[in-house]
Amino acid sequence: MKQYTIAVLGATGAVGTQMLQCLDEQQIPIGELRLFASARSVGKTVEFQGRSVAIQEARPEAFAGCDFVLGTADDAIARELLPKAVDAGAIVIDNSHAFRLDPDVPLVVPEVNGADALNHKGLIANPNCATIIGLVPTWPLHQLAGVTRMVVSTYQAASGAGAPGMSELEAQMEAIGRGEEVPAPKAFAAQLASNLIPQIGGFDDEGYTSEEMKLQNEGRKIMHLPDLRVNCTCVRVPVFRSHSESITLEFERDITVDEARAALAAAPGVKLVDDRVAPSAHDRYPMPIDTSDQDLIWVGRVRRDISNPNPNRGITFWCCGDQIRKGAATNAVQILKLLAQ
């Protein structure tokens, strides 16, 4: 079996660290692993598969000889360095926002449009976390009845802001527990502990945030539905990891609740948890406490959209998925696995 030289750009962050675990779990055949980060991390080491790997400074020349590069740096660094990795002959799978809507760059969720990854020019984009979590269960229903419209509310965990976001929430919760003054927010617009923040990203002229527009713009590209209508509200919630979403879909063809449940139960990457009479709440519907640190999107509360004027054309459901894993690192490694054949 071929052994690959694989690099991770941004290896010391929350997603980069998770990518290493996913590479091990997915049994990617790695001959050489290169870990890149900023200059302040140079000299640190990371244990991987029984060996100690030193962190290197991210420089254009460092990508020479790499087969794959997993990018999890910010947009500016991605734009500066990742095209250099492509020029050096690597296939890049990038988790930043920098290239997602570039028409020459495939934007891929393997369960939805995995074939798009095969038509790349050296660079493949990993979608936004909320987009991935929402589209994995939406896709099998689209295949069944043709989605025309999505109305979505997201409940996004602190992990969406990386390790600093999770640390900030933890510090705030501990302060509240001790009866102390809550530290001033840095990672978020306001205190997140004991609170909800209905803003992720900056506002546009219509009053929508950049995070809210990603589901529409990325969803259209991934599902090849340029006219898909999406209305999204994104909310940051005091949960450490695992995003949740309430999704209402409108279809061009009739679909029953039983058909929707059957399609979801059979869909790759989906776990149906939808037993209203189960003794335990953990078996009635998905919750972030159950869906963290695993790779499936759990779906429940599947029901007819009673607000739709055509009662057979609307389905509502609730879903949860781990933002760091399937919403970021796992999806990128799954794309790599499609190509490392």
GROMACS .gro file of C-alpha atoms in nm:
model
  341
    1MET     CA    1   0.000   0.000   0.000
    2LYS     CA    2   0.128   0.344  -0.090
    3GLN     CA    3   0.249   0.556   0.199
    4TYR     CA    4   0.166   0.926   0.175
    5THR     CA    5   0.345   1.236   0.293
    6ILE     CA    6   0.075   1.438   0.467
    7ALA     CA    7   0.099   1.783   0.620
    8VAL     CA    8  -0.136   1.965   0.857
    9LEU     CA    9  -0.127   2.344   0.846
   10GLY     CA   10  -0.251   2.481   1.179
   11ALA     CA   11  -0.170   2.159   1.360
   12THR     CA   12  -0.183   2.302   1.712
   13GLY     CA   13  -0.542   2.435   1.701
   14ALA     CA   14  -0.858   2.251   1.803
   15VAL     CA   15  -0.940   2.134   1.449
   16GLY     CA   16  -0.577   2.055   1.362
   17THR     CA   17  -0.542   1.840   1.672
   18GLN     CA   18  -0.866   1.660   1.585
   19MET     CA   19  -0.742   1.603   1.228
   20LEU     CA   20  -0.450   1.403   1.366
   21GLN     CA   21  -0.686   1.178   1.560
   22CYS     CA   22  -0.906   1.136   1.252
   23LEU     CA   23  -0.607   1.047   1.033
   24ASP     CA   24  -0.526   0.770   1.280
   25GLU     CA   25  -0.887   0.651   1.308
   26GLN     CA   26  -0.942   0.648   0.930
   27GLN     CA   27  -0.621   0.441   0.890
   28ILE     CA   28  -0.471   0.673   0.631
   29PRO     CA   29  -0.138   0.519   0.522
   30ILE     CA   30   0.113   0.784   0.629
   31GLY     CA   31   0.481   0.754   0.549
   32GLU     CA   32   0.574   1.102   0.669
   33LEU     CA   33   0.370   1.346   0.875
   34ARG     CA   34   0.459   1.716   0.874
   35LEU     CA   35   0.300   1.952   1.123
   36PHE     CA   36   0.302   2.324   1.054
   37ALA     CA   37   0.208   2.613   1.279
   38SER     CA   38   0.322   2.965   1.363
   39ALA     CA   39   0.678   3.043   1.469
   40ARG     CA   40   0.584   3.047   1.840
   41SER     CA   41   0.497   2.676   1.826
   42VAL     CA   42   0.819   2.565   1.657
   43GLY     CA   43   1.008   2.311   1.867
   44LYS     CA   44   0.701   2.165   2.035
   45THR     CA   45   0.630   1.800   1.963
   46VAL     CA   46   0.313   1.600   1.909
   47GLU     CA   47   0.277   1.226   1.964
   48PHE     CA   48   0.128   1.042   1.666
   49GLN     CA   49   0.109   0.665   1.624
   50GLY     CA   50   0.391   0.609   1.870
   51ARG     CA   51   0.629   0.867   1.726
   52SER     CA   52   0.713   1.221   1.825
   53VAL     CA   53   0.660   1.475   1.547
   54ALA     CA   54   0.814   1.822   1.578
   55ILE     CA   55   0.616   2.133   1.487
   56GLN     CA   56   0.768   2.325   1.197
   57GLU     CA   57   0.713   2.685   1.095
   58ALA     CA   58   0.473   2.717   0.803
   59ARG     CA   59   0.677   2.835   0.504
   60PRO     CA   60   0.611   2.795   0.130
   61GLU     CA   61   0.917   2.577   0.077
   62ALA     CA   62   0.810   2.337   0.354
   63PHE     CA   63   0.541   2.181   0.132
   64ALA     CA   64   0.789   2.029  -0.117
   65GLY     CA   65   0.727   1.656  -0.148
   66CYS     CA   66   0.387   1.657   0.024
   67ASP     CA   67   0.110   1.443  -0.127
   68PHE     CA   68  -0.172   1.600   0.077
   69VAL     CA   69  -0.203   1.913   0.289
   70LEU     CA   70  -0.488   1.958   0.537
   71GLY     CA   71  -0.539   2.328   0.602
   72THR     CA   72  -0.691   2.461   0.921
   73ALA     CA   73  -0.534   2.807   0.940
   74ASP     CA   74  -0.716   3.138   0.912
   75ASP     CA   75  -0.817   3.287   0.577
   76ALA     CA   76  -0.516   3.515   0.535
   77ILE     CA   77  -0.264   3.239   0.598
   78ALA     CA   78  -0.460   2.999   0.376
   79ARG     CA   79  -0.455   3.245   0.086
   80GLU     CA   80  -0.085   3.310   0.135
   81LEU     CA   81   0.045   2.956   0.177
   82LEU     CA   82  -0.193   2.698   0.033
   83PRO     CA   83  -0.155   2.797  -0.335
   84LYS     CA   84   0.220   2.745  -0.276
   85ALA     CA   85   0.145   2.392  -0.158
   86VAL     CA   86  -0.055   2.329  -0.477
   87ASP     CA   87   0.234   2.468  -0.685
   88ALA     CA   88   0.462   2.222  -0.504
   89GLY     CA   89   0.242   1.933  -0.623
   90ALA     CA   90   0.027   1.868  -0.318
   91ILE     CA   91  -0.348   1.817  -0.309
   92VAL     CA   92  -0.484   2.064  -0.054
   93ILE     CA   93  -0.803   2.019   0.150
   94ASP     CA   94  -0.868   2.349   0.323
   95ASN     CA   95  -1.097   2.419   0.616
   96SER     CA   96  -1.084   2.800   0.597
   97HIS     CA   97  -1.341   3.023   0.427
   98ALA     CA   98  -1.087   3.146   0.174
   99PHE     CA   99  -1.169   2.927  -0.127
  100ARG     CA  100  -1.516   2.785  -0.061
  101LEU     CA  101  -1.704   2.989  -0.320
  102ASP     CA  102  -1.427   2.993  -0.580
  103PRO     CA  103  -1.587   2.837  -0.892
  104ASP     CA  104  -1.264   2.647  -0.965
  105VAL     CA  105  -1.252   2.486  -0.619
  106PRO     CA  106  -1.479   2.191  -0.531
  107LEU     CA  107  -1.668   2.233  -0.204
  108VAL     CA  108  -1.730   1.883  -0.074
  109VAL     CA  109  -1.933   1.686   0.177
  110PRO     CA  110  -1.850   1.322   0.090
  111GLU     CA  111  -2.202   1.191   0.168
  112VAL     CA  112  -2.351   1.452  -0.066
  113ASN     CA  113  -2.114   1.533  -0.353
  114GLY     CA  114  -1.807   1.319  -0.302
  115ALA     CA  115  -1.758   1.285  -0.680
  116ASP     CA  116  -1.687   1.659  -0.699
  117ALA     CA  117  -1.363   1.599  -0.509
  118LEU     CA  118  -1.228   1.403  -0.805
  119ASN     CA  119  -1.252   1.706  -1.034
  120HIS     CA  120  -1.006   1.932  -0.856
  121LYS     CA  121  -0.716   2.151  -0.966
  122GLY     CA  122  -0.511   2.079  -0.658
  123LEU     CA  123  -0.737   2.253  -0.407
  124ILE     CA  124  -1.056   2.127  -0.240
  125ALA     CA  125  -1.255   2.327   0.016
  126ASN     CA  126  -1.410   2.192   0.334
  127PRO     CA  127  -1.751   2.356   0.397
  128ASN     CA  128  -1.861   2.552   0.701
  129CYS     CA  129  -1.946   2.338   1.004
  130ALA     CA  130  -2.315   2.433   1.016
  131THR     CA  131  -2.344   2.369   0.642
  132ILE     CA  132  -2.205   2.017   0.675
  133ILE     CA  133  -2.422   1.929   0.974
  134GLY     CA  134  -2.737   2.058   0.801
  135LEU     CA  135  -2.676   1.912   0.455
  136VAL     CA  136  -2.588   1.553   0.551
  137PRO     CA  137  -2.952   1.483   0.656
  138THR     CA  138  -3.104   1.723   0.402
  139TRP     CA  139  -2.945   1.545   0.106
  140PRO     CA  140  -3.131   1.210   0.132
  141LEU     CA  141  -3.460   1.399   0.161
  142HIS     CA  142  -3.369   1.609  -0.143
  143GLN     CA  143  -3.303   1.290  -0.339
  144LEU     CA  144  -3.648   1.170  -0.239
  145ALA     CA  145  -3.858   1.478  -0.312
  146GLY     CA  146  -3.644   1.769  -0.437
  147VAL     CA  147  -3.570   2.045  -0.184
  148THR     CA  148  -3.665   2.396  -0.296
  149ARG     CA  149  -3.647   2.590   0.032
  150MET     CA  150  -3.481   2.565   0.374
  151VAL     CA  151  -3.568   2.753   0.693
  152VAL     CA  152  -3.298   2.690   0.951
  153SER     CA  153  -3.209   2.797   1.303
  154THR     CA  154  -2.870   2.687   1.429
  155TYR     CA  155  -2.762   2.645   1.791
  156GLN     CA  156  -2.385   2.657   1.761
  157ALA     CA  157  -2.144   2.546   2.031
  158ALA     CA  158  -1.846   2.736   2.166
  159SER     CA  159  -1.619   2.501   1.970
  160GLY     CA  160  -1.710   2.699   1.659
  161ALA     CA  161  -1.468   2.963   1.787
  162GLY     CA  162  -1.195   2.704   1.841
  163ALA     CA  163  -1.002   2.636   2.159
  164PRO     CA  164  -1.025   3.002   2.275
  165GLY     CA  165  -1.406   2.984   2.258
  166MET     CA  166  -1.425   2.667   2.464
  167SER     CA  167  -1.176   2.799   2.720
  168GLU     CA  168  -1.373   3.123   2.753
  169LEU     CA  169  -1.701   2.940   2.814
  170GLU     CA  170  -1.535   2.713   3.071
  171ALA     CA  171  -1.384   3.009   3.258
  172GLN     CA  172  -1.717   3.192   3.262
  173MET     CA  173  -1.908   2.889   3.389
  174GLU     CA  174  -1.651   2.826   3.662
  175ALA     CA  175  -1.672   3.190   3.771
  176ILE     CA  176  -2.051   3.170   3.793
  177GLY     CA  177  -2.023   2.848   3.993
  178ARG     CA  178  -1.789   3.015   4.242
  179GLY     CA  179  -2.006   3.325   4.264
  180GLU     CA  180  -1.728   3.540   4.119
  181GLU     CA  181  -1.734   3.812   3.857
  182VAL     CA  182  -1.751   3.664   3.507
  183PRO     CA  183  -1.441   3.740   3.296
  184ALA     CA  184  -1.497   3.985   3.012
  185PRO     CA  185  -1.565   3.817   2.676
  186LYS     CA  186  -1.291   3.802   2.415
  187ALA     CA  187  -1.385   3.517   2.180
  188PHE     CA  188  -1.753   3.619   2.159
  189ALA     CA  189  -1.953   3.940   2.130
  190ALA     CA  190  -2.095   3.898   2.481
  191GLN     CA  191  -2.084   3.664   2.779
  192LEU     CA  192  -2.180   3.317   2.655
  193ALA     CA  193  -2.232   3.135   2.987
  194SER     CA  194  -2.601   3.148   3.089
  195ASN     CA  195  -2.672   3.333   2.766
  196LEU     CA  196  -2.748   3.302   2.393
  197ILE     CA  197  -2.586   3.527   2.132
  198PRO     CA  198  -2.790   3.567   1.809
  199GLN     CA  199  -2.493   3.678   1.603
  200ILE     CA  200  -2.212   3.477   1.443
  201GLY     CA  201  -2.011   3.688   1.200
  202GLY     CA  202  -2.073   4.041   1.073
  203PHE     CA  203  -2.404   4.177   0.947
  204ASP     CA  204  -2.484   4.255   0.583
  205ASP     CA  205  -2.720   4.527   0.455
  206GLU     CA  206  -3.021   4.295   0.494
  207GLY     CA  207  -2.938   4.220   0.857
  208TYR     CA  208  -2.811   3.866   0.797
  209THR     CA  209  -2.475   3.756   0.934
  210SER     CA  210  -2.193   3.606   0.732
  211GLU     CA  211  -2.248   3.273   0.908
  212GLU     CA  212  -2.615   3.272   0.809
  213MET     CA  213  -2.538   3.332   0.443
  214LYS     CA  214  -2.293   3.042   0.430
  215LEU     CA  215  -2.570   2.785   0.447
  216GLN     CA  216  -2.738   2.934   0.142
  217ASN     CA  217  -2.427   3.003  -0.065
  218GLU     CA  218  -2.241   2.685   0.023
  219GLY     CA  219  -2.556   2.471   0.011
  220ARG     CA  220  -2.632   2.585  -0.343
  221LYS     CA  221  -2.283   2.491  -0.457
  222ILE     CA  222  -2.260   2.156  -0.278
  223MET     CA  223  -2.604   2.030  -0.384
  224HIS     CA  224  -2.583   2.186  -0.733
  225LEU     CA  225  -2.902   2.382  -0.663
  226PRO     CA  226  -2.832   2.741  -0.773
  227ASP     CA  227  -3.188   2.852  -0.698
  228LEU     CA  228  -3.215   2.697  -0.351
  229ARG     CA  229  -3.388   2.941  -0.113
  230VAL     CA  230  -3.251   2.952   0.241
  231ASN     CA  231  -3.344   3.158   0.545
  232CYS     CA  232  -3.108   3.099   0.836
  233THR     CA  233  -3.066   3.237   1.188
  234CYS     CA  234  -2.742   3.140   1.366
  235VAL     CA  235  -2.719   3.150   1.745
  236ARG     CA  236  -2.420   3.082   1.969
  237VAL     CA  237  -2.522   2.871   2.271
  238PRO     CA  238  -2.339   2.779   2.594
  239VAL     CA  239  -2.252   2.425   2.482
  240PHE     CA  240  -1.888   2.318   2.452
  241ARG     CA  241  -1.907   2.118   2.128
  242SER     CA  242  -2.167   1.975   1.892
  243HIS     CA  243  -2.391   2.209   1.696
  244SER     CA  244  -2.767   2.165   1.676
  245GLU     CA  245  -3.005   2.276   1.401
  246SER     CA  246  -3.379   2.305   1.353
  247ILE     CA  247  -3.451   2.260   0.983
  248THR     CA  248  -3.773   2.296   0.785
  249LEU     CA  249  -3.762   2.183   0.423
  250GLU     CA  250  -4.003   2.254   0.140
  251PHE     CA  251  -4.016   2.011  -0.153
  252GLU     CA  252  -4.122   2.008  -0.516
  253ARG     CA  253  -4.278   1.661  -0.479
  254ASP     CA  254  -4.491   1.497  -0.212
  255ILE     CA  255  -4.315   1.330   0.081
  256THR     CA  256  -4.460   1.162   0.390
  257VAL     CA  257  -4.311   1.158   0.738
  258ASP     CA  258  -4.267   0.781   0.715
  259GLU     CA  259  -4.079   0.818   0.386
  260ALA     CA  260  -3.857   1.086   0.538
  261ARG     CA  261  -3.777   0.874   0.842
  262ALA     CA  262  -3.695   0.572   0.626
  263ALA     CA  263  -3.464   0.778   0.402
  264LEU     CA  264  -3.285   0.926   0.701
  265ALA     CA  265  -3.247   0.588   0.870
  266ALA     CA  266  -3.078   0.451   0.556
  267ALA     CA  267  -2.863   0.755   0.476
  268PRO     CA  268  -2.484   0.740   0.512
  269GLY     CA  269  -2.352   0.957   0.792
  270VAL     CA  270  -2.694   0.981   0.964
  271LYS     CA  271  -2.828   0.824   1.282
  272LEU     CA  272  -3.206   0.846   1.331
  273VAL     CA  273  -3.299   0.902   1.697
  274ASP     CA  274  -3.672   0.965   1.688
  275ASP     CA  275  -3.872   0.765   1.942
  276ARG     CA  276  -4.116   0.999   2.116
  277VAL     CA  277  -4.224   0.735   2.372
  278ALA     CA  278  -3.876   0.615   2.471
  279PRO     CA  279  -3.830   0.614   2.851
  280SER     CA  280  -3.502   0.806   2.824
  281ALA     CA  281  -3.470   1.147   2.659
  282HIS     CA  282  -3.142   1.025   2.511
  283ASP     CA  283  -3.343   0.785   2.292
  284ARG     CA  284  -3.620   1.031   2.202
  285TYR     CA  285  -3.418   1.294   2.015
  286PRO     CA  286  -3.060   1.406   1.951
  287MET     CA  287  -2.882   1.626   2.204
  288PRO     CA  288  -2.531   1.777   2.199
  289ILE     CA  289  -2.433   1.585   2.512
  290ASP     CA  290  -2.479   1.260   2.316
  291THR     CA  291  -2.347   1.367   1.976
  292SER     CA  292  -2.009   1.509   2.081
  293ASP     CA  293  -1.689   1.319   1.998
  294GLN     CA  294  -1.839   1.104   1.722
  295ASP     CA  295  -1.890   1.146   1.346
  296LEU     CA  296  -2.258   1.086   1.268
  297ILE     CA  297  -2.528   1.351   1.234
  298TRP     CA  298  -2.811   1.248   1.466
  299VAL     CA  299  -3.160   1.336   1.345
  300GLY     CA  300  -3.492   1.336   1.529
  301ARG     CA  301  -3.818   1.525   1.586
  302VAL     CA  302  -3.911   1.439   1.225
  303ARG     CA  303  -4.257   1.575   1.157
  304ARG     CA  304  -4.481   1.739   0.898
  305ASP     CA  305  -4.447   2.115   0.851
  306ILE     CA  306  -4.798   2.223   0.950
  307SER     CA  307  -4.730   2.579   0.827
  308ASN     CA  308  -4.687   2.466   0.466
  309PRO     CA  309  -5.004   2.532   0.261
  310ASN     CA  310  -4.943   2.198   0.088
  311PRO     CA  311  -4.936   1.948   0.377
  312ASN     CA  312  -4.744   1.691   0.171
  313ARG     CA  313  -4.458   1.921   0.070
  314GLY     CA  314  -4.295   2.013   0.402
  315ILE     CA  315  -4.084   1.828   0.660
  316THR     CA  316  -3.929   1.963   0.983
  317PHE     CA  317  -3.653   1.793   1.181
  318TRP     CA  318  -3.388   1.852   1.446
  319CYS     CA  319  -3.027   1.743   1.411
  320CYS     CA  320  -2.702   1.753   1.608
  321GLY     CA  321  -2.343   1.685   1.510
  322ASP     CA  322  -1.994   1.736   1.648
  323GLN     CA  323  -1.862   2.063   1.508
  324ILE     CA  324  -1.493   1.980   1.548
  325ARG     CA  325  -1.523   1.630   1.405
  326LYS     CA  326  -1.779   1.594   1.123
  327GLY     CA  327  -1.822   1.971   1.104
  328ALA     CA  328  -1.452   2.017   1.028
  329ALA     CA  329  -1.173   1.762   1.081
  330THR     CA  330  -1.351   1.436   0.997
  331ASN     CA  331  -1.505   1.577   0.681
  332ALA     CA  332  -1.160   1.688   0.559
  333VAL     CA  333  -1.004   1.348   0.632
  334GLN     CA  334  -1.296   1.172   0.460
  335ILE     CA  335  -1.225   1.381   0.150
  336LEU     CA  336  -0.858   1.283   0.171
  337LYS     CA  337  -0.960   0.917   0.198
  338LEU     CA  338  -1.165   0.946  -0.122
  339LEU     CA  339  -0.851   1.056  -0.303
  340ALA     CA  340  -0.597   0.827  -0.133
  341GLN     CA  341  -0.705   0.519  -0.325
   0.00000   0.00000   0.00000
